[in-house]
Amino acid sequence: MKQKTLGNEVRISGIGVHTGNNIEAILKPAKAGSGITFVRKDLDPCIRIKADIDNVDDVIRGTALKSEGFEVYTVEHVLAACAGLGIFNVDIEINSNEFPVADGSSKHFVELIREAGIKELDEEQEVFDVTETISVVKDDTVIIIKPHNEFKISFTIDYDHPVIGSQYLSIPINEKTFTEEIMFARTFGFYRDYEKLKSQSKAAGSSLENTIGLDDQQVLNEDGLRAPNEFVRHKILDMIGDLSLMGMPIRGHVVAVKVGHALNVEAARLLRKAYKKFKMSQNTFNINDIKKILPHRYPFLLVDRIVGIEDGKKAIGLKNVTVNEEFFNGHFPSRPVMPGVLIIEALAQVAGVFMLSKTEHQGKLPFFGGIDKFRFRRPVEPGDALYLEIEIIKLMGKIGKVKGTAKVDGKLVASGELMFSLVKA
């Protein structure tokens, strides 16, 4: 499956459901791997806010993103439209802090995107396969994501209301099912909550033109519902938009009971965490692999295994500290403690594996350029499994700076910064 973007730019105008602002938006093609980014054109300079789970700021009655102190509200419906069509690369320019609500569904956005055309890019679209069950529970609400051969959502809602009641829908999510069964479902709200929302600076643009309104007994919209179970369909729509903040399609079965944006976002965070764990597990090195990369040898090879590398960002190594280590003979015979400078050296060796495993750096030697801000919290003793994590701070050609963190049993042992350079062997 190839990555997709828009064939041409398309304009959208309308009101913001919460701010009441009149908004102009332009959806533009974007290059492969760039993701979906909102561009606040009303600011000088413009602020780019990536549709990413790390940028979620607010989940009350909608999903809001924030970057550099600036927000964009109510992004879930346009994100659902993009994800439902398999599009994960778009620049969205807006002249306000909220995306237009249109009719409260994703239908209008899908129609405009199809009008602009969908362009297939050369690069492959990565898909995250759920391999272990993920669960989020809060009170009587729950999300469980299980391994499955396709993206599927099974959603249950339960409202003490004669029109809504209990509704359940289980459906595979693909372009056909999304456009035929989900995209038209509108957001809904209760009249009794309207004044409270307005006092919270919410729902200023809400009306029966963009919301299914309900009093205590009935639907207030003259045209009624688009489907008897439109409510649960819209909840699925919201979930598709929120989960897309993970940054790629997923294959897995999502079982959800009575959840909203907050739990959706938490599930997306756990998916991202599982994805990072999986990616790191694909980049492991045993001691023989390490010896092919590093020039160090016993007794100065201080890393037994690289348990994972996150490309371009960080690496985690393991040193099993045994009583037979040479340095324990003199440090100290009566109370064996691993020297702090060797903990720093072990971290540096993990950084060395990270750098020298790259094709362009093979055949080089890593030299210290500096050590800064190191603090030691507790001793490392025989029998400890010393986990060594380095995270890139700066990397420019042959020179780099990393943050190093050493832990035993999840407790911090030492941390600080290392500077290094690569020289010809």
CSV table of C-alpha atoms in Angstrom, one decimal:
chain,number,residue,atom,x,y,z
A,1,MET,CA,0.0,0.0,0.0
A,2,LYS,CA,1.4,3.4,-1.0
A,3,GLN,CA,1.2,6.7,0.9
A,4,LYS,CA,-1.4,9.1,-0.3
A,5,THR,CA,-2.0,12.9,-0.4
A,6,LEU,CA,-4.4,15.2,-2.2
A,7,GLY,CA,-4.2,15.6,-6.0
A,8,ASN,CA,-5.0,19.4,-5.7
A,9,GLU,CA,-5.7,21.9,-3.0
A,10,VAL,CA,-9.3,22.4,-1.9
A,11,ARG,CA,-10.9,25.2,0.1
A,12,ILE,CA,-13.4,24.8,3.0
A,13,SER,CA,-15.2,27.6,4.8
A,14,GLY,CA,-17.6,27.6,7.7
A,15,ILE,CA,-18.2,28.3,11.3
A,16,GLY,CA,-16.4,26.9,14.3
A,17,VAL,CA,-18.8,24.9,16.5
A,18,HIS,CA,-17.1,26.0,19.8
A,19,THR,CA,-15.6,29.4,19.0
A,20,GLY,CA,-18.3,30.6,16.6
A,21,ASN,CA,-15.6,32.0,14.4
A,22,ASN,CA,-16.0,32.3,10.6
A,23,ILE,CA,-13.2,30.1,9.3
A,24,GLU,CA,-11.4,29.6,5.9
A,25,ALA,CA,-9.3,26.5,5.5
A,26,ILE,CA,-7.3,25.2,2.6
A,27,LEU,CA,-6.2,21.5,2.3
A,28,LYS,CA,-3.0,21.1,0.3
A,29,PRO,CA,-1.0,18.2,-1.0
A,30,ALA,CA,2.0,17.3,1.2
A,31,LYS,CA,5.1,15.1,0.6
A,32,ALA,CA,5.4,11.5,1.7
A,33,GLY,CA,6.1,11.1,5.4
A,34,SER,CA,5.2,14.6,6.4
A,35,GLY,CA,2.0,13.7,8.1
A,36,ILE,CA,-1.0,15.9,8.6
A,37,THR,CA,-0.2,19.5,9.7
A,38,PHE,CA,-2.4,22.4,10.6
A,39,VAL,CA,-0.9,25.8,9.6
A,40,ARG,CA,-2.2,28.8,11.5
A,41,LYS,CA,-2.0,31.5,8.8
A,42,ASP,CA,-3.6,34.1,11.0
A,43,LEU,CA,-0.4,34.2,13.0
A,44,ASP,CA,2.8,36.0,12.1
A,45,PRO,CA,4.9,34.1,11.7
A,46,CYS,CA,2.7,31.1,10.8
A,47,ILE,CA,2.7,28.3,13.4
A,48,ARG,CA,2.7,24.6,12.2
A,49,ILE,CA,0.8,22.3,14.5
A,50,LYS,CA,1.3,18.6,13.6
A,51,ALA,CA,-1.7,16.3,14.0
A,52,ASP,CA,0.2,14.1,16.4
A,53,ILE,CA,-0.7,12.4,19.7
A,54,ASP,CA,2.1,14.3,21.5
A,55,ASN,CA,0.4,17.6,20.6
A,56,VAL,CA,-3.1,16.9,22.0
A,57,ASP,CA,-4.0,19.6,24.5
A,58,ASP,CA,-7.7,19.3,25.2
A,59,VAL,CA,-10.3,16.5,24.9
A,60,ILE,CA,-13.4,18.2,26.3
A,61,ARG,CA,-16.2,18.0,23.7
A,62,GLY,CA,-13.6,17.6,20.9
A,63,THR,CA,-10.0,17.1,20.2
A,64,ALA,CA,-7.6,20.1,20.3
A,65,LEU,CA,-3.9,20.3,19.3
A,66,LYS,CA,-1.3,22.7,20.6
A,67,SER,CA,2.2,23.7,19.6
A,68,GLU,CA,4.4,26.7,20.6
A,69,GLY,CA,1.5,27.9,22.8
A,70,PHE,CA,-1.1,28.1,20.0
A,71,GLU,CA,-4.1,25.8,19.5
A,72,VAL,CA,-6.3,24.4,16.9
A,73,TYR,CA,-9.7,23.0,18.0
A,74,THR,CA,-12.1,20.4,16.8
A,75,VAL,CA,-9.8,18.5,14.4
A,76,GLU,CA,-11.3,15.0,14.8
A,77,HIS,CA,-13.8,15.2,11.9
A,78,VAL,CA,-11.4,16.3,9.2
A,79,LEU,CA,-8.8,13.8,10.5
A,80,ALA,CA,-11.4,11.1,10.3
A,81,ALA,CA,-12.2,12.1,6.7
A,82,CYS,CA,-8.5,11.8,5.8
A,83,ALA,CA,-7.9,8.5,7.7
A,84,GLY,CA,-11.1,7.1,6.2
A,85,LEU,CA,-9.8,7.7,2.8
A,86,GLY,CA,-6.3,6.4,3.7
A,87,ILE,CA,-4.6,9.9,3.5
A,88,PHE,CA,-1.9,10.7,6.1
A,89,ASN,CA,-0.1,13.5,4.3
A,90,VAL,CA,-1.9,16.9,4.1
A,91,ASP,CA,-1.1,20.5,5.0
A,92,ILE,CA,-4.2,22.3,6.3
A,93,GLU,CA,-4.0,26.1,6.3
A,94,ILE,CA,-6.5,27.8,8.6
A,95,ASN,CA,-7.1,31.5,9.5
A,96,SER,CA,-8.4,30.8,13.0
A,97,ASN,CA,-7.9,28.5,16.0
A,98,GLU,CA,-10.6,26.0,15.1
A,99,PHE,CA,-11.5,23.9,12.0
A,100,PRO,CA,-15.0,24.4,10.4
A,101,VAL,CA,-17.6,22.1,11.7
A,102,ALA,CA,-19.6,21.9,8.4
A,103,ASP,CA,-22.7,19.7,9.1
A,104,GLY,CA,-21.1,18.0,12.2
A,105,SER,CA,-20.0,15.0,10.3
A,106,SER,CA,-17.1,14.1,7.9
A,107,LYS,CA,-19.3,14.0,4.8
A,108,HIS,CA,-18.6,17.4,3.4
A,109,PHE,CA,-14.8,17.0,3.9
A,110,VAL,CA,-14.8,13.6,2.2
A,111,GLU,CA,-16.7,15.1,-0.8
A,112,LEU,CA,-14.3,18.0,-1.1
A,113,ILE,CA,-11.2,15.7,-0.8
A,114,ARG,CA,-12.6,13.5,-3.5
A,115,GLU,CA,-13.3,16.5,-5.7
A,116,ALA,CA,-9.6,17.5,-5.3
A,117,GLY,CA,-8.5,14.0,-6.1
A,118,ILE,CA,-6.4,11.5,-4.2
A,119,LYS,CA,-2.8,11.2,-5.3
A,120,GLU,CA,-0.8,8.0,-4.7
A,121,LEU,CA,2.9,8.6,-3.7
A,122,ASP,CA,5.9,6.5,-4.5
A,123,GLU,CA,6.7,5.7,-0.8
A,124,GLU,CA,5.1,2.7,1.0
A,125,GLN,CA,2.6,3.4,3.8
A,126,GLU,CA,3.6,1.9,7.0
A,127,VAL,CA,0.8,0.1,8.9
A,128,PHE,CA,1.0,-0.8,12.6
A,129,ASP,CA,-0.1,-4.4,13.3
A,130,VAL,CA,-1.3,-4.8,16.9
A,131,THR,CA,0.4,-7.9,18.2
A,132,GLU,CA,-0.4,-7.6,21.9
A,133,THR,CA,-3.7,-6.6,23.5
A,134,ILE,CA,-3.9,-3.0,24.7
A,135,SER,CA,-6.5,-1.9,27.1
A,136,VAL,CA,-7.6,1.4,28.7
A,137,VAL,CA,-10.2,1.4,31.5
A,138,LYS,CA,-11.7,4.3,33.4
A,139,ASP,CA,-14.7,3.7,35.6
A,140,ASP,CA,-17.3,2.1,33.4
A,141,THR,CA,-15.7,3.0,30.1
A,142,VAL,CA,-13.2,0.8,28.3
A,143,ILE,CA,-11.2,0.4,25.2
A,144,ILE,CA,-9.5,-2.9,24.3
A,145,ILE,CA,-7.4,-3.2,21.1
A,146,LYS,CA,-6.7,-6.8,20.0
A,147,PRO,CA,-4.7,-8.3,17.2
A,148,HIS,CA,-6.8,-8.7,14.0
A,149,ASN,CA,-6.2,-9.0,10.3
A,150,GLU,CA,-7.9,-5.7,9.5
A,151,PHE,CA,-8.9,-2.4,11.2
A,152,LYS,CA,-12.2,-3.0,12.9
A,153,ILE,CA,-14.2,-1.1,15.5
A,154,SER,CA,-16.9,-2.6,17.8
A,155,PHE,CA,-18.5,0.2,19.7
A,156,THR,CA,-21.2,0.3,22.4
A,157,ILE,CA,-22.9,3.4,23.8
A,158,ASP,CA,-25.5,3.6,26.5
A,159,TYR,CA,-27.5,6.8,27.3
A,160,ASP,CA,-30.5,7.2,29.6
A,161,HIS,CA,-32.5,8.7,26.8
A,162,PRO,CA,-35.5,7.3,24.9
A,163,VAL,CA,-34.1,8.1,21.4
A,164,ILE,CA,-30.5,6.9,22.0
A,165,GLY,CA,-30.7,4.1,24.6
A,166,SER,CA,-28.1,1.4,24.1
A,167,GLN,CA,-26.6,1.1,20.6
A,168,TYR,CA,-23.9,-1.3,19.3
A,169,LEU,CA,-22.1,-1.4,16.0
A,170,SER,CA,-19.3,-3.6,14.8
A,171,ILE,CA,-17.7,-2.8,11.5
A,172,PRO,CA,-14.5,-3.1,9.6
A,173,ILE,CA,-13.0,0.3,8.8
A,174,ASN,CA,-11.9,0.8,5.2
A,175,GLU,CA,-12.7,3.4,2.5
A,176,LYS,CA,-15.9,1.7,1.4
A,177,THR,CA,-17.4,1.2,4.9
A,178,PHE,CA,-16.3,4.6,6.1
A,179,THR,CA,-17.9,6.5,3.1
A,180,GLU,CA,-21.1,4.3,3.1
A,181,GLU,CA,-21.7,3.7,6.8
A,182,ILE,CA,-19.8,6.3,9.0
A,183,MET,CA,-18.9,9.6,7.3
A,184,PHE,CA,-22.4,11.0,7.4
A,185,ALA,CA,-23.0,10.6,11.1
A,186,ARG,CA,-23.3,13.9,12.9
A,187,THR,CA,-22.2,15.1,16.3
A,188,PHE,CA,-24.9,15.3,18.9
A,189,GLY,CA,-25.7,17.2,22.1
A,190,PHE,CA,-28.4,17.7,24.7
A,191,TYR,CA,-30.2,21.0,25.1
A,192,ARG,CA,-29.9,20.8,28.9
A,193,ASP,CA,-26.1,21.0,28.5
A,194,TYR,CA,-26.1,23.9,26.0
A,195,GLU,CA,-26.0,26.8,28.5
A,196,LYS,CA,-23.3,25.1,30.6
A,197,LEU,CA,-21.2,24.6,27.5
A,198,LYS,CA,-21.6,28.3,26.6
A,199,SER,CA,-20.4,29.3,30.0
A,200,GLN,CA,-17.2,27.2,29.4
A,201,SER,CA,-16.7,29.1,26.1
A,202,LYS,CA,-17.9,26.0,24.2
A,203,ALA,CA,-20.7,25.5,21.6
A,204,ALA,CA,-20.8,29.2,20.5
A,205,GLY,CA,-21.3,28.1,16.9
A,206,SER,CA,-23.5,25.1,17.6
A,207,SER,CA,-26.9,24.9,15.9
A,208,LEU,CA,-29.3,22.3,14.5
A,209,GLU,CA,-27.5,22.8,11.2
A,210,ASN,CA,-24.3,21.2,12.6
A,211,THR,CA,-25.5,19.2,15.6
A,212,ILE,CA,-28.2,16.6,16.4
A,213,GLY,CA,-30.0,18.4,19.2
A,214,LEU,CA,-32.0,16.5,21.8
A,215,ASP,CA,-34.3,17.5,24.6
A,216,ASP,CA,-35.3,15.0,27.3
A,217,GLN,CA,-37.7,13.2,24.9
A,218,GLN,CA,-36.9,13.7,21.3
A,219,VAL,CA,-34.6,14.8,18.5
A,220,LEU,CA,-35.1,18.5,17.8
A,221,ASN,CA,-33.9,18.6,14.2
A,222,GLU,CA,-36.8,18.8,11.7
A,223,ASP,CA,-35.1,16.3,9.3
A,224,GLY,CA,-34.6,13.8,12.1
A,225,LEU,CA,-31.8,11.2,12.0
A,226,ARG,CA,-29.8,10.0,9.0
A,227,ALA,CA,-29.8,6.5,10.5
A,228,PRO,CA,-31.5,5.0,13.6
A,229,ASN,CA,-28.1,4.4,15.2
A,230,GLU,CA,-26.5,7.6,14.0
A,231,PHE,CA,-25.2,8.2,17.5
A,232,VAL,CA,-22.9,5.2,17.7
A,233,ARG,CA,-21.8,5.7,14.1
A,234,HIS,CA,-20.6,9.2,15.1
A,235,LYS,CA,-18.8,7.8,18.1
A,236,ILE,CA,-16.9,5.5,15.7
A,237,LEU,CA,-16.2,8.5,13.4
A,238,ASP,CA,-14.7,10.4,16.4
A,239,MET,CA,-12.6,7.4,17.3
A,240,ILE,CA,-11.2,7.0,13.7
A,241,GLY,CA,-10.1,10.7,13.8
A,242,ASP,CA,-8.6,10.4,17.3
A,243,LEU,CA,-6.7,7.2,16.6
A,244,SER,CA,-5.3,8.7,13.4
A,245,LEU,CA,-3.2,10.9,15.7
A,246,MET,CA,-0.9,7.9,16.1
A,247,GLY,CA,0.3,8.8,12.6
A,248,MET,CA,-0.5,5.8,10.5
A,249,PRO,CA,-3.2,3.2,9.8
A,250,ILE,CA,-3.5,0.3,12.2
A,251,ARG,CA,-4.5,-3.3,11.9
A,252,GLY,CA,-6.4,-4.4,15.0
A,253,HIS,CA,-9.8,-4.9,16.5
A,254,VAL,CA,-10.9,-2.0,18.8
A,255,VAL,CA,-13.6,-2.8,21.2
A,256,ALA,CA,-15.0,0.3,22.9
A,257,VAL,CA,-17.7,0.8,25.6
A,258,LYS,CA,-19.1,4.2,26.4
A,259,VAL,CA,-15.9,6.1,25.6
A,260,GLY,CA,-15.2,9.6,24.3
A,261,HIS,CA,-12.2,11.7,23.2
A,262,ALA,CA,-10.2,11.4,26.4
A,263,LEU,CA,-10.0,7.6,26.3
A,264,ASN,CA,-9.6,7.6,22.5
A,265,VAL,CA,-6.5,9.8,22.9
A,266,GLU,CA,-5.1,7.6,25.7
A,267,ALA,CA,-5.6,4.5,23.5
A,268,ALA,CA,-3.7,6.3,20.7
A,269,ARG,CA,-0.9,7.1,23.1
A,270,LEU,CA,-0.6,3.4,24.0
A,271,LEU,CA,-0.6,2.5,20.4
A,272,ARG,CA,2.3,4.9,19.8
A,273,LYS,CA,4.1,3.4,22.8
A,274,ALA,CA,3.5,-0.2,21.4
A,275,TYR,CA,4.7,0.9,18.0
A,276,LYS,CA,7.9,2.4,19.4
A,277,LYS,CA,8.5,-0.8,21.4
A,278,PHE,CA,8.1,-2.9,18.3
A,279,LYS,CA,10.4,-0.7,16.2
A,280,MET,CA,13.1,-0.9,18.8
A,281,SER,CA,12.8,-4.6,19.1
A,282,GLN,CA,13.6,-4.9,15.3
A,283,ASN,CA,17.0,-3.3,16.0
A,284,THR,CA,18.7,-5.5,18.5
A,285,PHE,CA,22.4,-6.5,18.7
A,286,ASN,CA,23.9,-9.4,20.7
A,287,ILE,CA,27.5,-9.4,22.0
A,288,ASN,CA,28.9,-10.8,18.7
A,289,ASP,CA,27.1,-8.1,16.7
A,290,ILE,CA,28.5,-5.4,19.0
A,291,LYS,CA,32.0,-6.7,18.6
A,292,LYS,CA,31.6,-6.3,14.8
A,293,ILE,CA,30.7,-2.6,15.4
A,294,LEU,CA,32.8,-1.5,18.3
A,295,PRO,CA,36.6,-1.8,18.5
A,296,HIS,CA,36.5,-2.3,22.3
A,297,ARG,CA,37.4,-5.7,23.8
A,298,TYR,CA,37.6,-7.3,27.2
A,299,PRO,CA,38.0,-6.0,29.8
A,300,PHE,CA,36.9,-2.7,28.4
A,301,LEU,CA,33.8,-3.8,26.4
A,302,LEU,CA,31.1,-2.7,28.8
A,303,VAL,CA,27.9,-3.5,26.8
A,304,ASP,CA,26.5,-7.0,26.5
A,305,ARG,CA,23.5,-6.3,24.4
A,306,ILE,CA,21.6,-3.6,22.5
A,307,VAL,CA,18.0,-4.2,23.3
A,308,GLY,CA,16.6,-1.6,20.8
A,309,ILE,CA,17.4,1.3,18.6
A,310,GLU,CA,14.8,3.9,17.6
A,311,ASP,CA,16.2,5.2,14.3
A,312,GLY,CA,17.6,8.7,14.6
A,313,LYS,CA,16.5,9.1,18.2
A,314,LYS,CA,17.7,6.8,20.9
A,315,ALA,CA,19.2,3.4,21.8
A,316,ILE,CA,19.0,1.2,24.9
A,317,GLY,CA,21.8,-1.2,25.9
A,318,LEU,CA,22.3,-3.7,28.7
A,319,LYS,CA,25.3,-4.4,30.9
A,320,ASN,CA,25.0,-7.4,33.2
A,321,VAL,CA,27.3,-6.6,36.1
A,322,THR,CA,29.0,-9.7,37.5
A,323,VAL,CA,31.3,-10.2,40.5
A,324,ASN,CA,34.0,-11.3,38.1
A,325,GLU,CA,34.5,-7.8,36.6
A,326,GLU,CA,38.2,-6.9,36.6
A,327,PHE,CA,37.5,-3.5,38.2
A,328,PHE,CA,35.9,-5.0,41.3
A,329,ASN,CA,39.4,-6.4,42.3
A,330,GLY,CA,40.4,-2.9,43.3
A,331,HIS,CA,37.1,-1.0,43.5
A,332,PHE,CA,36.5,-2.0,46.3
A,333,PRO,CA,37.5,-5.5,47.5
A,334,SER,CA,35.4,-5.2,50.7
A,335,ARG,CA,32.5,-3.4,49.0
A,336,PRO,CA,32.4,-4.0,45.2
A,337,VAL,CA,31.0,-0.9,43.4
A,338,MET,CA,31.1,-0.1,39.7
A,339,PRO,CA,33.1,3.1,39.1
A,340,GLY,CA,31.0,6.0,37.9
A,341,VAL,CA,33.4,6.7,35.1
A,342,LEU,CA,32.8,3.2,33.7
A,343,ILE,CA,29.1,3.8,33.8
A,344,ILE,CA,29.7,6.9,31.7
A,345,GLU,CA,32.0,4.8,29.4
A,346,ALA,CA,29.2,2.1,29.1
A,347,LEU,CA,26.8,4.8,28.0
A,348,ALA,CA,29.3,6.1,25.5
A,349,GLN,CA,29.7,2.7,24.1
A,350,VAL,CA,25.9,2.4,23.5
A,351,ALA,CA,26.1,5.8,21.7
A,352,GLY,CA,29.0,4.3,19.7
A,353,VAL,CA,27.0,1.3,18.6
A,354,PHE,CA,24.1,3.7,17.7
A,355,MET,CA,26.5,5.8,15.5
A,356,LEU,CA,28.8,3.2,14.0
A,357,SER,CA,25.9,0.9,13.0
A,358,LYS,CA,25.0,3.5,10.4
A,359,THR,CA,26.5,2.8,7.0
A,360,GLU,CA,28.1,6.2,6.6
A,361,HIS,CA,30.0,5.9,9.9
A,362,GLN,CA,31.4,2.3,9.5
A,363,GLY,CA,35.2,2.1,10.0
A,364,LYS,CA,35.4,5.1,12.3
A,365,LEU,CA,36.2,5.5,16.0
A,366,PRO,CA,34.1,7.4,18.5
A,367,PHE,CA,36.1,9.8,20.7
A,368,PHE,CA,34.9,11.7,23.7
A,369,GLY,CA,34.4,15.4,23.1
A,370,GLY,CA,33.1,16.3,26.6
A,371,ILE,CA,31.1,15.2,29.6
A,372,ASP,CA,28.6,17.5,31.2
A,373,LYS,CA,25.9,17.6,34.0
A,374,PHE,CA,26.5,14.0,35.2
A,375,ARG,CA,25.0,13.0,38.5
A,376,PHE,CA,25.2,9.6,40.3
A,377,ARG,CA,22.2,8.6,42.4
A,378,ARG,CA,23.0,5.1,43.7
A,379,PRO,CA,25.8,2.5,43.5
A,380,VAL,CA,25.9,-0.3,40.9
A,381,GLU,CA,26.9,-3.6,42.4
A,382,PRO,CA,27.5,-7.2,41.3
A,383,GLY,CA,24.3,-8.9,40.1
A,384,ASP,CA,22.8,-5.6,38.8
A,385,ALA,CA,21.3,-5.4,35.3
A,386,LEU,CA,22.4,-2.0,34.2
A,387,TYR,CA,20.2,-0.5,31.5
A,388,LEU,CA,21.9,2.2,29.5
A,389,GLU,CA,19.7,4.6,27.4
A,390,ILE,CA,21.1,7.4,25.2
A,391,GLU,CA,18.9,9.9,23.4
A,392,ILE,CA,20.2,12.2,20.7
A,393,ILE,CA,20.2,15.9,21.6
A,394,LYS,CA,22.2,17.1,18.5
A,395,LEU,CA,23.8,15.4,15.6
A,396,MET,CA,25.7,17.2,13.0
A,397,GLY,CA,27.9,15.1,10.7
A,398,LYS,CA,30.7,13.5,12.7
A,399,ILE,CA,29.9,15.5,15.9
A,400,GLY,CA,27.1,14.8,18.3
A,401,LYS,CA,25.6,15.3,21.8
A,402,VAL,CA,23.5,12.7,23.7
A,403,LYS,CA,21.7,12.5,26.9
A,404,GLY,CA,22.7,9.4,28.8
A,405,THR,CA,20.6,7.7,31.5
A,406,ALA,CA,21.5,4.6,33.4
A,407,LYS,CA,19.0,2.6,35.5
A,408,VAL,CA,18.9,-0.5,37.6
A,409,ASP,CA,15.5,-2.1,38.4
A,410,GLY,CA,13.9,1.0,36.8
A,411,LYS,CA,15.6,3.3,39.3
A,412,LEU,CA,17.9,6.1,38.1
A,413,VAL,CA,21.6,5.4,38.7
A,414,ALA,CA,23.2,8.1,36.7
A,415,SER,CA,22.4,10.7,34.1
A,416,GLY,CA,24.2,13.4,32.1
A,417,GLU,CA,25.3,14.6,28.7
A,418,LEU,CA,28.1,13.3,26.5
A,419,MET,CA,29.7,15.0,23.5
A,420,PHE,CA,31.6,12.9,21.0
A,421,SER,CA,33.2,13.0,17.6
A,422,LEU,CA,33.9,10.3,15.0
A,423,VAL,CA,37.4,10.0,13.5
A,424,LYS,CA,39.0,7.8,11.0
A,425,ALA,CA,40.3,4.5,12.4
